Short mmCIF file of C-alpha atoms and ligand atoms in Angstrom, two decimals:
data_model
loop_
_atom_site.label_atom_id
_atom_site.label_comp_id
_atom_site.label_asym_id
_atom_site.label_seq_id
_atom_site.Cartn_x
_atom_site.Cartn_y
_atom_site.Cartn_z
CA UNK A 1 95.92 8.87 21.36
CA UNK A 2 93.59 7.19 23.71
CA UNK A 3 95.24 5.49 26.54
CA UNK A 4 97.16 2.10 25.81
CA UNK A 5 95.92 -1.02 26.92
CA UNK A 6 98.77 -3.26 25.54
CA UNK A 7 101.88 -1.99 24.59
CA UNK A 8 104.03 -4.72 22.21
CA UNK A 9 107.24 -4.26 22.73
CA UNK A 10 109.65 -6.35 20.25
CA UNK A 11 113.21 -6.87 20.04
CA UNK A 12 112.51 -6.36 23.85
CA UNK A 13 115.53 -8.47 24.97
CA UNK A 14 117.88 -6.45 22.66
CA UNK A 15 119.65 -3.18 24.21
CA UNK A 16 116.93 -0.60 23.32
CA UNK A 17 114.29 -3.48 23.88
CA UNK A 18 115.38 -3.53 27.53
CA UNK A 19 115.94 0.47 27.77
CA UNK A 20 111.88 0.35 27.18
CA UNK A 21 110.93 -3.08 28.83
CA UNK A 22 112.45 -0.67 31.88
CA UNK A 23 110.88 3.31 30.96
CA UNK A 24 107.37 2.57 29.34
CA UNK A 25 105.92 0.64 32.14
CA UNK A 26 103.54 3.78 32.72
CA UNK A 27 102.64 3.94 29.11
CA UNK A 28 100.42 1.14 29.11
CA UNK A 29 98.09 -1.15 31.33
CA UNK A 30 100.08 -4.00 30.05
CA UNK A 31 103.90 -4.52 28.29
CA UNK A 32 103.82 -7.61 25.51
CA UNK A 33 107.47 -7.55 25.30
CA UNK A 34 108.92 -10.27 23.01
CA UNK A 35 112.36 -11.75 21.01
CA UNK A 36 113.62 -14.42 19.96
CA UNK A 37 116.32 -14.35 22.16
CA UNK A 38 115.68 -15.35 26.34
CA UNK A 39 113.39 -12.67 27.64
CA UNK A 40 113.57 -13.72 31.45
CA UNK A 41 111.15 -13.54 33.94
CA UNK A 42 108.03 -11.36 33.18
CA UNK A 43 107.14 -8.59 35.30
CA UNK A 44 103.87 -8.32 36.89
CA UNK A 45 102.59 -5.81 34.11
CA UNK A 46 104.55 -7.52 31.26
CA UNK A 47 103.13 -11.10 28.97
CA UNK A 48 106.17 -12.50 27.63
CA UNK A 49 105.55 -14.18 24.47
CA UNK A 50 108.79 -15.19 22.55
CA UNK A 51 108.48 -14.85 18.96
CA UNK A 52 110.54 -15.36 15.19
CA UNK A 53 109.42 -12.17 13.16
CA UNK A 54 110.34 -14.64 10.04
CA UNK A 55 107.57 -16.64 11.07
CA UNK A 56 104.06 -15.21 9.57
CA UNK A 57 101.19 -16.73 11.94
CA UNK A 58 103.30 -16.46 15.29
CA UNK A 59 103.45 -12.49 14.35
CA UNK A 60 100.17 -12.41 13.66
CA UNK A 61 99.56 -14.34 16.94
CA UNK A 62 101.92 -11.74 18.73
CA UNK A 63 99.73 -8.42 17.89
CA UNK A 64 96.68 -9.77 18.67
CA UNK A 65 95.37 -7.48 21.31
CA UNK A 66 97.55 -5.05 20.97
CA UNK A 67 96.95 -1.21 20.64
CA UNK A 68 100.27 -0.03 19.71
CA UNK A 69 103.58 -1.05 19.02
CA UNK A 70 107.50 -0.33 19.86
CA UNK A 71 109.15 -2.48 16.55
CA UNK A 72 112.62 -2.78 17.73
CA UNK A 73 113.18 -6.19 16.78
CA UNK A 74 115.61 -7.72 13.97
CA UNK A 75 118.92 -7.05 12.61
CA UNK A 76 120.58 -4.01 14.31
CA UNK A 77 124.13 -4.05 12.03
CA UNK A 78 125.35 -4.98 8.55
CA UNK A 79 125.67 -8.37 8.22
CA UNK A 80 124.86 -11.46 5.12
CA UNK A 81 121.26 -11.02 3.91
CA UNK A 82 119.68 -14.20 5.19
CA UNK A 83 119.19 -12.75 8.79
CA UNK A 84 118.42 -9.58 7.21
CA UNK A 85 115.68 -10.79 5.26
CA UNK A 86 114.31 -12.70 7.87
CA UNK A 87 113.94 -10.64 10.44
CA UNK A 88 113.89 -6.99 8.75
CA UNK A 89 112.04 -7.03 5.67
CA UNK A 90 109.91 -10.61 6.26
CA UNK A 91 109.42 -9.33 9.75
CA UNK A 92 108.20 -5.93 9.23
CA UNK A 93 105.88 -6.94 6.48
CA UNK A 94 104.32 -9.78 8.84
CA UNK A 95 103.97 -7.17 11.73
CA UNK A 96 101.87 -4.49 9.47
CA UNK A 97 99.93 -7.10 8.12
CA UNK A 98 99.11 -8.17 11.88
CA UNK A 99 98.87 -4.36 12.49
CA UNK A 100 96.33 -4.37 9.81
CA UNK A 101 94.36 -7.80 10.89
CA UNK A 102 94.04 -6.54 14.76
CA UNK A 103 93.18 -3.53 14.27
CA UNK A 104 96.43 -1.81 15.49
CA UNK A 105 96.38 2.19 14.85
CA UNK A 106 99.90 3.33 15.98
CA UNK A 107 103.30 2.03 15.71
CA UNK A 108 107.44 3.44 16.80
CA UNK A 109 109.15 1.73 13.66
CA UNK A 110 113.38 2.07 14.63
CA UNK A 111 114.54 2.95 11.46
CA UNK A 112 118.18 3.74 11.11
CA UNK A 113 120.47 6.56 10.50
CA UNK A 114 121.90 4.03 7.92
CA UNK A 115 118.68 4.42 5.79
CA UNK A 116 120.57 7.37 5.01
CA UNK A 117 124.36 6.86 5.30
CA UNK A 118 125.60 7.81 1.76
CA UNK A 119 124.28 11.25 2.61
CA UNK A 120 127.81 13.31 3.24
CA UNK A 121 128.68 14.75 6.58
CA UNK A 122 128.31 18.65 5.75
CA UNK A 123 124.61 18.05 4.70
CA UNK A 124 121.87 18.83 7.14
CA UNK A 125 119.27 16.08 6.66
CA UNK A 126 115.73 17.11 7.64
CA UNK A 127 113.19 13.64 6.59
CA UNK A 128 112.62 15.21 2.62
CA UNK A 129 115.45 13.87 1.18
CA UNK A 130 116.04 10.92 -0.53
CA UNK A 131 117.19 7.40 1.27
CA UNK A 132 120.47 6.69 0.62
CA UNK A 133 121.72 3.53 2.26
CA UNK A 134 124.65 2.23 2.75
CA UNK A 135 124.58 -1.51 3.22
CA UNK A 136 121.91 -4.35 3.07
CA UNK A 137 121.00 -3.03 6.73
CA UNK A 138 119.85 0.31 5.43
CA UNK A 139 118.37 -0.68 2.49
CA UNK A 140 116.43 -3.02 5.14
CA UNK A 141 115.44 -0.05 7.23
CA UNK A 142 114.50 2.13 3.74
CA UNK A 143 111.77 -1.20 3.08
CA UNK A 144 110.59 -1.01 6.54
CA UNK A 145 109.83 2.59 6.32
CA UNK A 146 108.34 1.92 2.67
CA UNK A 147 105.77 -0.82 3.99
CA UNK A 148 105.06 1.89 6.96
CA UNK A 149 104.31 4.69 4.35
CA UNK A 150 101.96 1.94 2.79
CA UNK A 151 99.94 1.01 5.44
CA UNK A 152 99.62 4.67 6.70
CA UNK A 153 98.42 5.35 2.85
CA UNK A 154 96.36 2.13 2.62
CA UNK A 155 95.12 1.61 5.78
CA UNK A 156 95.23 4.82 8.18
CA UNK A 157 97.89 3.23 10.46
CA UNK A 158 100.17 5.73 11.82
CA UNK A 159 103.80 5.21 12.74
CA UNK A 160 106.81 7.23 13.83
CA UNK A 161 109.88 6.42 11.11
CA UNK A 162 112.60 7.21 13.25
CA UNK A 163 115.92 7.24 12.09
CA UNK A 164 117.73 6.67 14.87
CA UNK A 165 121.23 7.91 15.06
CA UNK A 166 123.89 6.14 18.46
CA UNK A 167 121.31 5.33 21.05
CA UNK A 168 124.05 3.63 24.00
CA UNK A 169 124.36 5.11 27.24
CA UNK A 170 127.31 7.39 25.98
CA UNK A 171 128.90 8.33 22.65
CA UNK A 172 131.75 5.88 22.19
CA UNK A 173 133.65 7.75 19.47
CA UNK A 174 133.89 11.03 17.57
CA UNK A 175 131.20 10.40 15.07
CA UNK A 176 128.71 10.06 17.96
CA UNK A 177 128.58 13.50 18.98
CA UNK A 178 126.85 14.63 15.96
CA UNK A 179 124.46 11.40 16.07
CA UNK A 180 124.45 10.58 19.87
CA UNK A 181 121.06 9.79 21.67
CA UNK A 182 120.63 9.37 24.97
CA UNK A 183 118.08 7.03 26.19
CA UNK A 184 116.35 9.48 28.16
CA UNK A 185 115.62 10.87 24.86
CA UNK A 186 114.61 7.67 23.20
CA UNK A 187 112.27 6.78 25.83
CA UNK A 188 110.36 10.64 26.02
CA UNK A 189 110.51 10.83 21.99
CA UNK A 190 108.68 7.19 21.97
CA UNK A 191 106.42 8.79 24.75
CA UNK A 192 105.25 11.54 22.50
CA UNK A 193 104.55 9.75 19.85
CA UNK A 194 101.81 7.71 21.68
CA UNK A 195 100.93 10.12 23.21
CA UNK A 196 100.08 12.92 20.63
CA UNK A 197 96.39 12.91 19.24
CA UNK A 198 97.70 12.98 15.93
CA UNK A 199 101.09 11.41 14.20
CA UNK A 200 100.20 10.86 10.46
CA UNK A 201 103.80 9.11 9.35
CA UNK A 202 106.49 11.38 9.43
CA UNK A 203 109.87 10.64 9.20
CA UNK A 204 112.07 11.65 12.74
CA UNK A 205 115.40 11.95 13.71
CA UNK A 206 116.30 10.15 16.94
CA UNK A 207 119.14 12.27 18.49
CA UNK A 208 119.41 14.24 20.76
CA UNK A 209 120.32 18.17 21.09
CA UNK A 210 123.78 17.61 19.92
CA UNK A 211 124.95 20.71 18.39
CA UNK A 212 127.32 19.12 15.97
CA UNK A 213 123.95 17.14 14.57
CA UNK A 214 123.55 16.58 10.72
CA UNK A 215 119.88 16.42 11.30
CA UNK A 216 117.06 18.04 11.69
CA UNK A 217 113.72 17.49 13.02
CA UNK A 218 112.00 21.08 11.96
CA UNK A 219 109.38 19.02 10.10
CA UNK A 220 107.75 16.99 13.06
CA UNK A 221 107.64 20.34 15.56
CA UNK A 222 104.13 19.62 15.80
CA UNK A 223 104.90 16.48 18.14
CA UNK A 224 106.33 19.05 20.80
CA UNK A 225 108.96 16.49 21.74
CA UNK A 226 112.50 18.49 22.56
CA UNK A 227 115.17 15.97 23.41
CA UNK A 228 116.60 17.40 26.52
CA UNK A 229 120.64 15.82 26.14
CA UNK A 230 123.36 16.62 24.22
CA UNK A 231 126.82 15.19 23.52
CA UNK A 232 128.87 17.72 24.27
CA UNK A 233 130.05 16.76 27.50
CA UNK A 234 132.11 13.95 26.02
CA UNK A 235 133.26 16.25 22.94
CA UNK A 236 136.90 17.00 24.74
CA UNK A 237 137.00 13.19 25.35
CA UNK A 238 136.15 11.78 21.65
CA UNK A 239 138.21 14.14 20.18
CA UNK A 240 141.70 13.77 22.23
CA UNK A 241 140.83 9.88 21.18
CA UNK A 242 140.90 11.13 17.41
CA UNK A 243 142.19 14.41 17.15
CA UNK A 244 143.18 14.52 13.20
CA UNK A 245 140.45 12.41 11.30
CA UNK A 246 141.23 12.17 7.72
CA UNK A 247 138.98 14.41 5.80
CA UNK A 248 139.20 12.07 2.67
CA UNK A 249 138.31 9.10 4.34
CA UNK A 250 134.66 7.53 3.57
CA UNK A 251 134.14 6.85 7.13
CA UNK A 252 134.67 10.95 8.05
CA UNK A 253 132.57 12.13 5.04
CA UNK A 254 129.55 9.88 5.21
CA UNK A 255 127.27 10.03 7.88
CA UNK A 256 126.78 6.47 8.25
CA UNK A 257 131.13 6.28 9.07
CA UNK A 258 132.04 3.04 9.08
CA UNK A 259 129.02 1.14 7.30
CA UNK A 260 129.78 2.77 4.21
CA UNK A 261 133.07 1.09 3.62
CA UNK A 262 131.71 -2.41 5.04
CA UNK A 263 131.46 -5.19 2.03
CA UNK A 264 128.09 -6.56 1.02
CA UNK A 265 127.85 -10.24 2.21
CA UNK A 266 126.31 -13.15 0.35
CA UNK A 267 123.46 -14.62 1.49
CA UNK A 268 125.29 -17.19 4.54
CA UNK A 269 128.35 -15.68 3.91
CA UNK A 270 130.99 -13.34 5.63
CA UNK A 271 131.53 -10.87 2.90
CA UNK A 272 134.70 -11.68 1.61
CA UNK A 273 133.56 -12.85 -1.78
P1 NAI B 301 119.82 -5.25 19.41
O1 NAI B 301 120.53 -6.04 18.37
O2 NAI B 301 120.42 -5.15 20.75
O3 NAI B 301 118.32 -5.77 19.56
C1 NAI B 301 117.58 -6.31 18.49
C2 NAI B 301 116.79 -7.48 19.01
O4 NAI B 301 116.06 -8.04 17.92
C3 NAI B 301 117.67 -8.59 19.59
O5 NAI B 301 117.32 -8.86 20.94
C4 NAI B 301 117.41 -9.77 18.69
O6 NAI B 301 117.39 -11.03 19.39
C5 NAI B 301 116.05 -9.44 18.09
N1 NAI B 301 115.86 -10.15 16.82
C6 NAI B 301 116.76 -10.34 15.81
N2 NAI B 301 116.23 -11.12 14.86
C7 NAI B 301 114.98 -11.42 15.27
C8 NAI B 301 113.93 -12.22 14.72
N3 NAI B 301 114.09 -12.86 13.54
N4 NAI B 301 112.78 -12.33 15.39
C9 NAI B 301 112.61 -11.68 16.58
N5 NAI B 301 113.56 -10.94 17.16
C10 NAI B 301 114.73 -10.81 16.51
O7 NAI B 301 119.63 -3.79 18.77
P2 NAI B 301 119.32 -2.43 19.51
O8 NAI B 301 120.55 -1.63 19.58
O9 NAI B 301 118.54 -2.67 20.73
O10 NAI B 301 118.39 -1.72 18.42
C11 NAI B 301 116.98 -1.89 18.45
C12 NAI B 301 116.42 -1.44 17.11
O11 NAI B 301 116.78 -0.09 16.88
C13 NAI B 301 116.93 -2.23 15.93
O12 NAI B 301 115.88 -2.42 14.99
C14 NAI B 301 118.00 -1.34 15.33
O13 NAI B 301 118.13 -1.56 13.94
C15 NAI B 301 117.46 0.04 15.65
N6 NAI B 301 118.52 1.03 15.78
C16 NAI B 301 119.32 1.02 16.88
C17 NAI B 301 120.33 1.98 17.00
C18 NAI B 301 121.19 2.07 18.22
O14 NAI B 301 122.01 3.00 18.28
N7 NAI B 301 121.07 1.19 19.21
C19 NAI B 301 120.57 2.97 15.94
C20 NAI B 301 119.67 2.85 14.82
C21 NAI B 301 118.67 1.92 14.76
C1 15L B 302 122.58 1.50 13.94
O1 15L B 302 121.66 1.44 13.13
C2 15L B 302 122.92 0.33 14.79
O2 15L B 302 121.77 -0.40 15.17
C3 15L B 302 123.73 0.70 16.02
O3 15L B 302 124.30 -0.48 16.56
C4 15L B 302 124.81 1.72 15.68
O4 15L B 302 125.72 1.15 14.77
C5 15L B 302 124.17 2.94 15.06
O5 15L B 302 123.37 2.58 13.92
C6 15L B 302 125.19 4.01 14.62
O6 15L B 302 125.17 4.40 13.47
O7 15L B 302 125.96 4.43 15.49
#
């Protein structure tokens, strides 16, 4: 792709948002990095522009200019379906039609490895199979990546579907080191994919080399990105924490672990009805 002049970044004051507000400042002339939440100061290559995905014409206002886009903004957990709505299937629909409006030919949609999370744990997932979610979160993720097939179909704009599986500075449990990755790994993955002359709208696994990992990424070699971590370091660690998981439990034998067993929540409510 030709070089970026503008870069959105959303969800930029969230912990991934941040992780690229830092590592993409080379990618583009200029950062647009906006949230709903406080953004702080903006640096001398960023525009700050604070902004409710739920809200049509201030999305539409937000992409204007832009020539690609990092969509990390919304709901990052299971939680009741207002927020959900909102911000993850509202949201992504406003931003491709903005996409579509200004023009904008490339996008990194974070999907999740939740789009997927009914899938069991001695499966190796590769971006053919079928979605599987396991919570209104997913299923959220599963319509993002939907509208993004759409508007690659419809329209000829490309994006990146990546399922992302633990991106945090380290894996925190024993289920990480299969779906650990590191941010190093986020940030050269997002690299590639602006920076490759050609993406078409493939589905990608964001981990990185761990080699307990249920996925694999076989079917996007042609982006030449090769994540350069792995999780192993902290395998003696996780495990001593839980040495004897319980092969029967939902949480061990699906890969999304402890979404699957999570309840569905009303609209406003806490899930307990
Ligand atoms: P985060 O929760 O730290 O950041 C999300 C940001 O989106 C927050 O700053 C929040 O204020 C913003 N947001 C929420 N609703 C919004 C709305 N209506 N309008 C505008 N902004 C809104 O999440 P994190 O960890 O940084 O994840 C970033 C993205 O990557 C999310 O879309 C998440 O679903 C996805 N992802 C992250 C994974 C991880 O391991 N961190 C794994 C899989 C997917
Ligand atoms: C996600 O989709 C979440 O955004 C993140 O907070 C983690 O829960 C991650 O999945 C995971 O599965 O570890």
């Amino acid at each position: 792709m030709a070089r970026i002049e503008r870069l959105l970044i959303t969800g930029a004051a969230g912990g991934l948002g941040r992780v690229a507000r830092e590592g993409l400042g080379h990618l583009a002339a200029t950062l647009r990095v906006s949230d709903i939440a406080d953004l702080g100061p903006g640096k001398p290559h960023e525009e700050v522009m604070p902004c409710d995905l739920g809200d049509e014409a201030a999305v539409m206002d937000l992409v204007a200019g832009c020539d690609g886009i990092v969509h990390f903004g919304g709901v990052s957990i299971e939680g009741p379906f207002g927020p959900i709505l909102r911000a993850n299937v509202e949201g992504v629909y406003h931003l491709y039609e903005a996409a579509r409006a200004h023009g904008v030919k490339r996008v990194f949609f974070a999907s999740s490895n939740h789009a997927v999370g009914f899938h069991p744990t001695d499966a190796v997932l590769d971006g053919t199979e079928a979605p599987d979610c396991d919570g209104l979160y997913g299923a959220s993720k599963v319509w993002g990546e939907q509208i993004a097939r759409l508007y690659w179909h419809k329209f000829g704009i490309e994006t990146a579907r990546v399922r992302i599986g633990s991106a945090f500075p380290e894996p925190k449990d024993r289920r990480m080191l299969s779906t650990w990755m590191s941010h190093r790994d986020l940030l050269s993955l997002i690299e590639r994919v602006f920076r490759v002359p050609w993406l078409g709208c493939p589905v990608i696994y964001g981990a990185s080399a761990n080699p307990s990992s249920w996925w694999d990424n076989g079917k996007v070699a042609y982006l030449g990105w090769k994540p350069q971590d792995t999780s192993e370091a902290w395998r003696a660690a996780r495990e001593a924490e839980d040495p004897d998981p319980d092969p029967d439990d939902p949480a061990h034998r699906f890969q999304g672990g402890r979404f699957v067993t999570m309840p569905v929540c009303r609209v406003d409510g806490d899930g307990t009805d």
